[in-house]
XYZ file of C-alpha atoms in Angstrom:
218
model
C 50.805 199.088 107.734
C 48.243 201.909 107.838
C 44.768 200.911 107.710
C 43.797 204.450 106.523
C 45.158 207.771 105.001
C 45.216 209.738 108.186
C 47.731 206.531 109.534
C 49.324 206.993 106.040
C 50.632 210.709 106.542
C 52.051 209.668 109.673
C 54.557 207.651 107.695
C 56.402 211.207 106.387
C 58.049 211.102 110.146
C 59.594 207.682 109.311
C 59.855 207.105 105.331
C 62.901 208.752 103.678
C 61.135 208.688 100.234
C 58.486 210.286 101.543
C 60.074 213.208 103.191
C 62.179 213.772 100.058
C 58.951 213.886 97.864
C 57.871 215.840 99.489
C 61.004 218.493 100.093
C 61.168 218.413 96.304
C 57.318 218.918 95.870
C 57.508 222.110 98.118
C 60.876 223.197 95.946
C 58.324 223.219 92.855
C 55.517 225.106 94.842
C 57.794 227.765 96.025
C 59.534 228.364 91.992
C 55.486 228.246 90.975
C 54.764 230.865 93.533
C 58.318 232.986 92.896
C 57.823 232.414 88.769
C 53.710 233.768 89.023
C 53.116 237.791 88.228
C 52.143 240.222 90.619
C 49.433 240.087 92.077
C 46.737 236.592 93.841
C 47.643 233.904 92.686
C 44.865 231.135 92.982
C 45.915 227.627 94.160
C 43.713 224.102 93.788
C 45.440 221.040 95.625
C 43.624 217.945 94.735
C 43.660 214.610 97.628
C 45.259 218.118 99.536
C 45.764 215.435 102.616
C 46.630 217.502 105.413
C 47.880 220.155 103.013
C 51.373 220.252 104.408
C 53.147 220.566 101.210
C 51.694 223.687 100.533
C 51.203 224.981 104.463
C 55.056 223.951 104.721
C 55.892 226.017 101.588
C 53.787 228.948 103.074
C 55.020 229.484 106.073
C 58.129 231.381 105.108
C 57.523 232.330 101.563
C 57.393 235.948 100.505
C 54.099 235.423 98.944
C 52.059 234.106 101.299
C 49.515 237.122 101.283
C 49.321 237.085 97.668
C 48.107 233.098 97.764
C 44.383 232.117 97.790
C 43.871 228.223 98.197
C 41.074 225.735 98.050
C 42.255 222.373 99.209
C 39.843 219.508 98.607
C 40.150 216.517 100.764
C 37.969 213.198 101.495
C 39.195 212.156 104.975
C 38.130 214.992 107.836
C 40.676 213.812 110.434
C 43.466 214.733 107.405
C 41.423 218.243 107.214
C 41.156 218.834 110.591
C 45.115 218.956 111.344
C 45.282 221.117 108.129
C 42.963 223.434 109.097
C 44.606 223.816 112.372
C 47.725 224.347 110.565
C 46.128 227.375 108.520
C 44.900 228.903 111.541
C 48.681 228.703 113.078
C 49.610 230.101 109.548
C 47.030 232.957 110.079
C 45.857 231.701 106.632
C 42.006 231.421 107.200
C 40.790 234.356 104.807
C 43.282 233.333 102.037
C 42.748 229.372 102.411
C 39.476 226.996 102.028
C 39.985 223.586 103.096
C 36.947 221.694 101.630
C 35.986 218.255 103.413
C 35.078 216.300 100.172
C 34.943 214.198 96.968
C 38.422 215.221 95.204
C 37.294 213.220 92.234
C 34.077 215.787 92.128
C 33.936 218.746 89.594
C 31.700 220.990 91.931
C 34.332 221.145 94.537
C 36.538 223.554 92.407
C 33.820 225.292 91.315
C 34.469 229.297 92.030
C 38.288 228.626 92.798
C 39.256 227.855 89.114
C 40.875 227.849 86.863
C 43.952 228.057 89.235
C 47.559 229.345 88.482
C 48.727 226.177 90.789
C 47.436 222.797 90.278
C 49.009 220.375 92.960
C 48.043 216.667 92.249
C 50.797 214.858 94.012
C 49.935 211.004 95.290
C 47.339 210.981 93.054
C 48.886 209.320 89.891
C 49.729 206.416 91.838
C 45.631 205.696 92.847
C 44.519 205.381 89.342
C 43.317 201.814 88.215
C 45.276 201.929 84.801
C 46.389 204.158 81.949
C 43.117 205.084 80.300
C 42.249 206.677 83.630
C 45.376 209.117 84.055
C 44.703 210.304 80.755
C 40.966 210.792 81.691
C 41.955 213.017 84.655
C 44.721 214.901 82.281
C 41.905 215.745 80.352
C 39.690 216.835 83.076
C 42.247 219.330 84.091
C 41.717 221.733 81.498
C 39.207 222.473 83.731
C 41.285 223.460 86.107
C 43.447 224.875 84.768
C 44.004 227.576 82.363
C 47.178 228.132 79.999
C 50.540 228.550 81.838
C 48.944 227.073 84.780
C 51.918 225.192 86.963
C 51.332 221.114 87.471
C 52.583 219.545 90.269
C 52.427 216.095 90.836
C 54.621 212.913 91.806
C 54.316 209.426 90.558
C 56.146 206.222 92.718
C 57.833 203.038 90.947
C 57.317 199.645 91.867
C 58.332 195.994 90.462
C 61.378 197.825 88.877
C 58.492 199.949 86.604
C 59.712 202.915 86.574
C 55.821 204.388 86.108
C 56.588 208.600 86.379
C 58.463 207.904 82.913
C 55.137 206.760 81.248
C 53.436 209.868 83.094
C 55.736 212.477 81.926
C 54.926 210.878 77.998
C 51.424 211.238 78.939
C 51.336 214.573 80.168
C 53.747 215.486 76.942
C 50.822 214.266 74.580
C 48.398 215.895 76.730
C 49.338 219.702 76.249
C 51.611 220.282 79.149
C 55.259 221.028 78.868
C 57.474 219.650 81.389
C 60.048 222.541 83.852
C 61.274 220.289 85.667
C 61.574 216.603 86.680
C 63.155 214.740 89.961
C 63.504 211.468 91.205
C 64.042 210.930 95.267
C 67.372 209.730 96.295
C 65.804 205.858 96.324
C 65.432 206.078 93.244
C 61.647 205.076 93.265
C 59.206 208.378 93.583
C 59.172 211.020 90.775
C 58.306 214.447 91.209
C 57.352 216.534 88.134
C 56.463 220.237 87.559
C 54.629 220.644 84.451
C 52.800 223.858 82.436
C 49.760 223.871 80.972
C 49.931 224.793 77.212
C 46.029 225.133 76.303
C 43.188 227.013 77.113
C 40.676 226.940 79.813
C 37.331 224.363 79.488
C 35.044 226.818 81.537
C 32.579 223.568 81.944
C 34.179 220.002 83.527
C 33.910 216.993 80.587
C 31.997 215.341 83.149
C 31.446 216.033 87.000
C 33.586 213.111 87.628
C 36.914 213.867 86.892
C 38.426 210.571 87.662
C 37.717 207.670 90.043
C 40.334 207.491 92.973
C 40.967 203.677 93.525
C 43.775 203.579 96.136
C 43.963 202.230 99.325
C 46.936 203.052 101.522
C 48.779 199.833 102.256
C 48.929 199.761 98.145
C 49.982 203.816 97.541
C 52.216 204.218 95.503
């Protein structure tokens, strides 16, 4: 098992799950980026990992000049091999990969609120309930209205857990577009939009407390 996140990503050249999430994860990036109006269109990716969903989704999309990024990330061997990525991309003027505290408001600070808000294998980390719908909260300050959502959610014990996140997010101000489970049957991927306005000031600089560890993602 993977004693750390940077072992973790190395799983998406094994697990089938994983590489489905995450085709369907860069299928909701790419209609984001195709449904946005002319013009930049500002990304945040939040526990961005080595940023591959959106570097893959780059790569070849028609947009990929108009797209300016900030990618926040804790673990600087994951931002390392994204940042090399962006170079190979030729992505280093339009993309900020930020070695730090996801869970910190000052980290988006200047790149918000976003049009894109990708929070996928983040759901999964939070210790219960009361603490999804704190960080739901906490992205109004992201996020501004019509922002896209984009974020996955993984069953376990036969809980199917993405269902109680897309009644969350419902009751929460975001409207879903579109919703996908993997062909196992146990990882959700959801593409929401943000109906409300903009908090130009975080509820509090900690948006939410991150409490996974990587033999236990989910």
């Amino acid at each position: 098992m993977p004693k750390d996140w940077y072992e973790w990503h190395d799983l998406y050249n094994t697990e089938p799950k994983l590489q489905q999430r995450l085709e369907i994860v860069r299928e909701y990036i790419a209609y984001s980026l195709n449904a946005s109006p002319a013009g930049a269109i500002r990304i945040v990716s939040v526990c961005a990992g080595d940023g591959r969903d959106l570097l893959g989704t780059l790569e070849n999309h028609p947009r990929k000049r108009d797209v300016y990024a900030r990618l926040v990330e804790l673990n600087s061997n994951l931002v390392e091999r994204g940042q090399v990525t962006i170079e190979y991309l030729d992505l280093a003027n339009q993309i900020e990969f930020i070695n730090g505290d996801a869970t910190i408001a000052a980290n988006y600070v200047g790149a918000v609120p976003a049009d894109i808000v990708i929070v996928c294998g983040v759901f999964g980390n939070l210790a219960d309930e009361a603490e999804l719908r704190r960080l739901l909260e906490n992205l109004s300050f992201l996020s501004k209205k019509g922002t896209f959502i984009i974020w996955t959610r993984g069953h376990s014990n036969g809980i199917p857990y993405s269902e109680s996140v897309r009644k969350i997010l419902h009751e929460s101000g975001f409207e879903e577009v579109n919703f996908k489970l993997t062909f196992t049957g146990d990882m959700g991927v959801g593409i929401h939009r943000y109906r409300n306005e903009n908090s130009p000031a975080p509820k509090e600089q900690q948006l939410f407390v991150f409490s996974g560890i990587p033999i236990n993602a989910r």
